[in-house]
């Protein structure tokens, strides 16, 4: 965990949710604009995580733990992500081998266990092209 966090910090992401290893919406919009300018159409992988039942039942700290678990899985599989809404996470230009990374992500979250696991639902939508997120 320490290694992953120091690797993330070494990338000098100054516009992030430090606790969650996630880049924020403002950074997402800046990167999206730059990528559109450079490449035109952009591919995105969008994750929607329903952790509200955890927060409702166990409290905010437990909700933060759920977000952290998701962000850690995204970081391990894709090298980072953007948090654009409270429950929406995006990977920009996931690459041709995104299915391999997505499979790894799904394997990680399917192996979650403990009291919070039954309450955390992750759904993944692959948005190809330049659809608005």
Coordinates of N, CA and C in Angstrom, one line a residue:
X1 N 0.8 -1.2 0.0 CA 0.0 0.0 0.0 C 0.9 1.2 0.0
X2 N 1.9 1.3 0.8 CA 2.8 2.4 0.9 C 3.5 2.6 -0.4
X3 N 3.8 1.6 -1.1 CA 4.5 1.7 -2.4 C 3.5 2.3 -3.5
X4 N 2.3 1.8 -3.5 CA 1.3 2.3 -4.4 C 1.1 3.8 -4.2
X5 N 0.9 4.2 -2.9 CA 0.7 5.6 -2.6 C 1.9 6.5 -3.0
X6 N 3.1 6.0 -2.7 CA 4.3 6.8 -3.1 C 4.5 6.9 -4.6
X7 N 4.1 5.8 -5.3 CA 4.1 5.9 -6.8 C 3.1 6.9 -7.3
X8 N 1.9 6.9 -6.7 CA 0.9 7.9 -7.1 C 1.4 9.3 -6.8
X9 N 2.0 9.6 -5.6 CA 2.5 10.9 -5.3 C 3.6 11.3 -6.2
X10 N 4.4 10.4 -6.6 CA 5.6 10.7 -7.4 C 5.2 11.2 -8.8
X11 N 4.0 10.9 -9.2 CA 3.5 11.4 -10.5 C 3.1 12.9 -10.4
X12 N 3.2 13.4 -9.3 CA 3.0 14.9 -9.0 C 1.6 15.3 -9.4
X13 N 0.6 14.5 -9.0 CA -0.8 14.9 -9.2 C -1.2 15.8 -8.1
X14 N -1.2 17.1 -8.4 CA -1.5 18.1 -7.4 C -3.0 18.4 -7.3
X15 N -3.8 17.9 -8.2 CA -5.2 18.2 -8.2 C -5.9 16.9 -8.0
X16 N -5.8 16.3 -6.8 CA -6.4 15.0 -6.6 C -7.1 15.0 -5.2
X17 N -7.8 13.9 -5.0 CA -8.4 13.6 -3.7 C -7.3 12.7 -3.1
X18 N -6.4 13.3 -2.3 CA -5.3 12.7 -1.7 C -5.6 11.3 -1.1
X19 N -6.6 11.3 -0.3 CA -7.0 10.1 0.5 C -7.4 9.0 -0.4
X20 N -8.0 9.3 -1.6 CA -8.5 8.2 -2.4 C -7.7 7.9 -3.7
X21 N -6.5 8.5 -3.9 CA -5.7 8.3 -5.0 C -6.4 8.6 -6.3
X22 N -7.3 9.6 -6.3 CA -8.1 9.9 -7.5 C -7.9 11.3 -7.9
X23 N -7.9 11.6 -9.2 CA -7.8 12.9 -9.7 C -9.2 13.5 -9.7
X24 N -9.3 14.8 -9.5 CA -10.7 15.4 -9.3 C -11.3 15.8 -10.7
X25 N -12.5 16.3 -10.6 CA -13.3 16.6 -11.8 C -12.6 17.8 -12.6
X26 N -12.1 18.8 -12.0 CA -11.4 19.9 -12.7 C -10.2 19.4 -13.5
X27 N -9.4 18.5 -12.9 CA -8.3 17.9 -13.6 C -8.8 17.0 -14.8
X28 N -9.9 16.3 -14.5 CA -10.5 15.5 -15.6 C -10.9 16.4 -16.8
X29 N -11.5 17.5 -16.5 CA -12.0 18.4 -17.6 C -10.8 19.0 -18.4
X30 N -9.7 19.3 -17.6 CA -8.5 19.8 -18.3 C -7.8 18.8 -19.2
X31 N -7.7 17.6 -18.6 CA -7.1 16.5 -19.4 C -7.9 16.1 -20.6
X32 N -9.3 16.0 -20.4 CA -10.2 15.7 -21.5 C -10.1 16.7 -22.6
X33 N -10.0 18.0 -22.3 CA -9.9 19.1 -23.3 C -8.6 18.9 -24.0
X34 N -7.5 18.7 -23.3 CA -6.2 18.5 -24.0 C -6.1 17.3 -24.9
X35 N -6.7 16.2 -24.4 CA -6.7 15.0 -25.3 C -7.6 15.2 -26.5
X36 N -8.8 15.8 -26.3 CA -9.6 16.1 -27.5 C -8.9 17.0 -28.5
X37 N -8.2 18.0 -28.0 CA -7.4 18.8 -28.9 C -6.4 18.1 -29.7
X38 N -5.7 17.1 -29.0 CA -4.6 16.4 -29.6 C -5.1 15.2 -30.5
X39 N -6.1 14.5 -30.0 CA -6.6 13.3 -30.7 C -8.0 13.3 -31.3
X40 N -8.8 14.3 -31.0 CA -10.1 14.3 -31.5 C -11.0 13.6 -30.6
X41 N -11.5 12.4 -31.0 CA -12.4 11.6 -30.2 C -11.6 10.9 -29.1
X42 N -12.3 10.7 -27.9 CA -11.6 10.2 -26.7 C -12.5 8.9 -26.3
X43 N -11.8 7.9 -25.9 CA -12.4 6.7 -25.3 C -12.4 6.9 -23.8
X44 N -13.5 6.4 -23.2 CA -13.6 6.5 -21.7 C -14.2 5.2 -21.2
X45 N -13.7 4.9 -20.0 CA -14.3 3.8 -19.3 C -14.9 4.4 -18.0
X46 N -16.2 4.2 -17.9 CA -16.9 4.9 -16.8 C -17.4 3.8 -15.8
X47 N -17.1 4.1 -14.5 CA -17.4 3.2 -13.4 C -18.4 3.9 -12.5
X48 N -19.5 3.2 -12.2 CA -20.5 3.8 -11.3 C -20.5 2.8 -10.1
X49 N -20.2 3.4 -8.9 CA -20.1 2.6 -7.7 C -21.3 3.0 -6.8
X50 N -22.1 2.0 -6.4 CA -23.2 2.3 -5.4 C -22.7 2.0 -4.0
X51 N -22.2 2.9 -3.3 CA -21.7 2.7 -1.9 C -22.6 3.4 -0.9
X52 N -23.7 4.0 -1.4 CA -24.6 4.8 -0.5 C -25.2 3.9 0.6
X53 N -25.5 2.6 0.3 CA -26.0 1.8 1.5 C -25.0 1.7 2.6
X54 N -23.7 1.6 2.2 CA -22.7 1.6 3.3 C -22.7 2.8 4.1
X55 N -22.7 4.0 3.5 CA -22.7 5.2 4.2 C -24.0 5.4 5.0
X56 N -25.1 5.0 4.5 CA -26.4 5.1 5.2 C -26.4 4.2 6.4
X57 N -25.9 3.0 6.3 CA -26.0 2.1 7.4 C -24.8 2.1 8.4
X58 N -23.6 2.3 7.8 CA -22.4 2.3 8.7 C -21.8 3.6 8.9
X59 N -22.2 4.7 8.2 CA -21.6 6.0 8.4 C -20.6 6.4 7.3
X60 N -20.2 7.7 7.4 CA -19.4 8.3 6.4 C -18.0 7.7 6.3
X61 N -17.4 7.3 7.5 CA -16.1 6.7 7.5 C -16.1 5.4 6.7
X62 N -17.1 4.6 6.9 CA -17.3 3.4 6.1 C -17.4 3.6 4.6
X63 N -18.2 4.7 4.3 CA -18.3 5.1 2.9 C -17.0 5.5 2.3
X64 N -16.2 6.2 3.1 CA -14.8 6.6 2.6 C -14.0 5.3 2.4
X65 N -14.1 4.3 3.2 CA -13.4 3.1 3.1 C -13.8 2.4 1.8
X66 N -15.1 2.4 1.5 CA -15.5 1.8 0.2 C -15.0 2.5 -1.0
X67 N -15.0 3.9 -0.9 CA -14.4 4.7 -2.0 C -12.9 4.4 -2.2
X68 N -12.2 4.3 -1.1 CA -10.8 4.0 -1.1 C -10.5 2.6 -1.7
X69 N -11.3 1.6 -1.4 CA -11.2 0.3 -1.9 C -11.4 0.3 -3.5
X70 N -12.4 1.0 -3.9 CA -12.6 1.2 -5.4 C -11.5 1.9 -6.0
X71 N -11.0 3.0 -5.4 CA -9.9 3.8 -6.1 C -8.6 3.0 -6.1
X72 N -8.4 2.2 -5.1 CA -7.2 1.4 -5.0 C -7.2 0.3 -6.1
X73 N -8.4 -0.3 -6.3 CA -8.6 -1.3 -7.4 C -8.4 -0.6 -8.8
X74 N -8.9 0.6 -9.0 CA -8.8 1.3 -10.2 C -7.3 1.6 -10.5
X75 N -6.6 2.1 -9.4 CA -5.2 2.4 -9.5 C -4.4 1.2 -9.8
X76 N -4.6 0.1 -9.2 CA -3.9 -1.2 -9.5 C -4.1 -1.7 -10.9
X77 N -5.3 -1.5 -11.4 CA -5.7 -2.0 -12.7 C -5.4 -1.1 -13.9
X78 N -5.6 0.2 -13.6 CA -5.5 1.2 -14.7 C -4.5 2.3 -14.5
X79 N -3.9 2.3 -13.3 CA -2.9 3.4 -13.0 C -3.4 4.7 -12.5
X80 N -4.7 4.7 -12.2 CA -5.3 5.9 -11.7 C -6.7 6.1 -12.4
X81 N -7.5 7.1 -11.8 CA -8.8 7.4 -12.3 C -9.2 8.8 -11.9
X82 N -10.2 9.3 -12.5 CA -10.8 10.6 -12.1 C -12.1 10.3 -11.4
X83 N -12.4 11.1 -10.3 CA -13.7 11.0 -9.7 C -14.4 12.2 -10.1
X84 N -15.5 12.0 -10.9 CA -16.2 13.2 -11.5 C -17.5 13.5 -10.8
X85 N -18.0 12.5 -10.1 CA -19.2 12.7 -9.3 C -19.0 11.9 -8.0
X86 N -19.8 12.0 -7.1 CA -19.6 11.3 -5.8 C -19.5 9.8 -6.0
X87 N -20.1 9.3 -7.0 CA -20.1 7.8 -7.3 C -19.7 7.4 -8.7
X88 N -19.1 8.4 -9.4 CA -18.7 8.1 -10.8 C -17.2 8.3 -11.0
X89 N -16.6 7.3 -11.6 CA -15.1 7.3 -11.8 C -14.9 7.1 -13.3
X90 N -13.9 7.7 -13.8 CA -13.6 7.6 -15.2 C -12.1 7.3 -15.5
X91 N -11.9 6.5 -16.5 CA -10.6 6.2 -17.0 C -10.6 6.8 -18.5
X92 N -9.7 7.7 -18.7 CA -9.6 8.3 -20.1 C -8.6 7.5 -20.9
X93 N -9.0 7.2 -22.2 CA -8.2 6.4 -23.1 C -7.6 5.2 -22.5
X94 N -8.5 4.2 -22.1 CA -8.1 3.0 -21.4 C -7.1 2.1 -22.2
X95 N -7.1 2.3 -23.5 CA -6.2 1.5 -24.3 C -6.8 0.3 -24.9
X96 N -6.1 -0.3 -25.8 CA -6.7 -1.4 -26.6 C -6.8 -2.7 -25.7
X97 N -6.0 -2.8 -24.6 CA -6.1 -3.9 -23.8 C -6.9 -3.7 -22.5
X98 N -7.8 -2.7 -22.6 CA -8.7 -2.4 -21.5 C -9.4 -3.6 -20.9
X99 N -9.8 -4.5 -21.8 CA -10.6 -5.7 -21.3 C -9.8 -6.5 -20.3
X100 N -8.5 -6.6 -20.5 CA -7.6 -7.4 -19.6 C -7.6 -6.6 -18.2
X101 N -7.5 -5.3 -18.2 CA -7.5 -4.5 -17.0 C -8.9 -4.6 -16.3
X102 N -9.9 -4.5 -17.1 CA -11.3 -4.6 -16.6 C -11.5 -5.9 -16.0
X103 N -11.0 -7.0 -16.6 CA -11.1 -8.3 -16.0 C -10.4 -8.4 -14.6
X104 N -9.3 -7.8 -14.5 CA -8.5 -7.7 -13.3 C -9.3 -7.0 -12.2
X105 N -9.9 -5.8 -12.6 CA -10.7 -5.0 -11.7 C -11.9 -5.8 -11.2
X106 N -12.6 -6.5 -12.1 CA -13.8 -7.3 -11.7 C -13.4 -8.4 -10.8
X107 N -12.2 -9.0 -11.0 CA -11.7 -10.1 -10.1 C -11.5 -9.5 -8.7
X108 N -10.9 -8.3 -8.7 CA -10.6 -7.7 -7.4 C -11.8 -7.5 -6.6
X109 N -12.8 -6.8 -7.2 CA -14.0 -6.5 -6.5 C -14.9 -7.7 -6.2
X110 N -14.8 -8.7 -7.0 CA -15.6 -10.0 -6.7 C -15.0 -10.7 -5.5
X111 N -13.7 -10.4 -5.2 CA -13.1 -11.1 -4.1 C -13.2 -10.3 -2.8
X112 N -13.8 -9.1 -2.8 CA -14.0 -8.4 -1.6 C -14.8 -9.2 -0.6
X113 N -14.5 -9.1 0.6 CA -15.2 -9.8 1.7 C -15.3 -8.9 2.9
X114 N -16.1 -9.3 3.9 CA -16.2 -8.5 5.1 C -17.6 -7.9 5.1
X115 N -17.8 -7.1 6.1 CA -19.2 -6.6 6.4 C -19.7 -5.7 5.3
X116 N -18.8 -4.9 4.6 CA -19.2 -3.9 3.6 C -19.5 -4.6 2.3
X117 N -18.8 -5.7 2.0 CA -18.8 -6.2 0.6 C -20.2 -6.4 0.0
X118 N -21.2 -7.0 0.8 CA -22.5 -7.2 0.1 C -23.2 -5.9 -0.2
X119 N -22.8 -4.8 0.3 CA -23.4 -3.5 0.1 C -22.8 -2.7 -1.0
X120 N -21.7 -3.1 -1.5 CA -21.0 -2.3 -2.5 C -21.2 -2.9 -3.9
X121 N -21.9 -2.2 -4.8 CA -22.1 -2.7 -6.1 C -21.4 -1.8 -7.1
X122 N -20.7 -2.4 -8.0 CA -20.0 -1.7 -9.1 C -20.5 -2.1 -10.4
X123 N -20.8 -1.1 -11.2 CA -21.2 -1.3 -12.6 C -20.3 -0.6 -13.5
X124 N -20.0 -1.2 -14.6 CA -19.0 -0.6 -15.5 C -19.6 -0.4 -16.9
X125 N -19.4 0.7 -17.5 CA -19.9 1.0 -18.8 C -18.7 1.5 -19.6
X126 N -18.5 0.9 -20.8 CA -17.4 1.3 -21.6 C -18.0 2.3 -22.6
X127 N -17.7 3.5 -22.6 CA -18.2 4.6 -23.5 C -17.1 4.8 -24.5
X128 N -17.4 4.4 -25.7 CA -16.4 4.6 -26.8 C -16.7 5.9 -27.5
X129 N -15.7 6.5 -28.1 CA -16.0 7.7 -28.9 C -16.0 8.9 -28.0
X130 N -16.8 9.9 -28.5 CA -16.8 11.2 -27.8 C -18.1 11.5 -27.1
X131 N -18.7 10.5 -26.5 CA -20.0 10.7 -25.8 C -19.7 11.5 -24.6
X132 N -20.6 12.3 -24.2 CA -20.5 13.1 -23.0 C -20.6 12.3 -21.7
X133 N -19.7 12.5 -20.8 CA -19.7 11.9 -19.5 C -20.0 13.0 -18.5

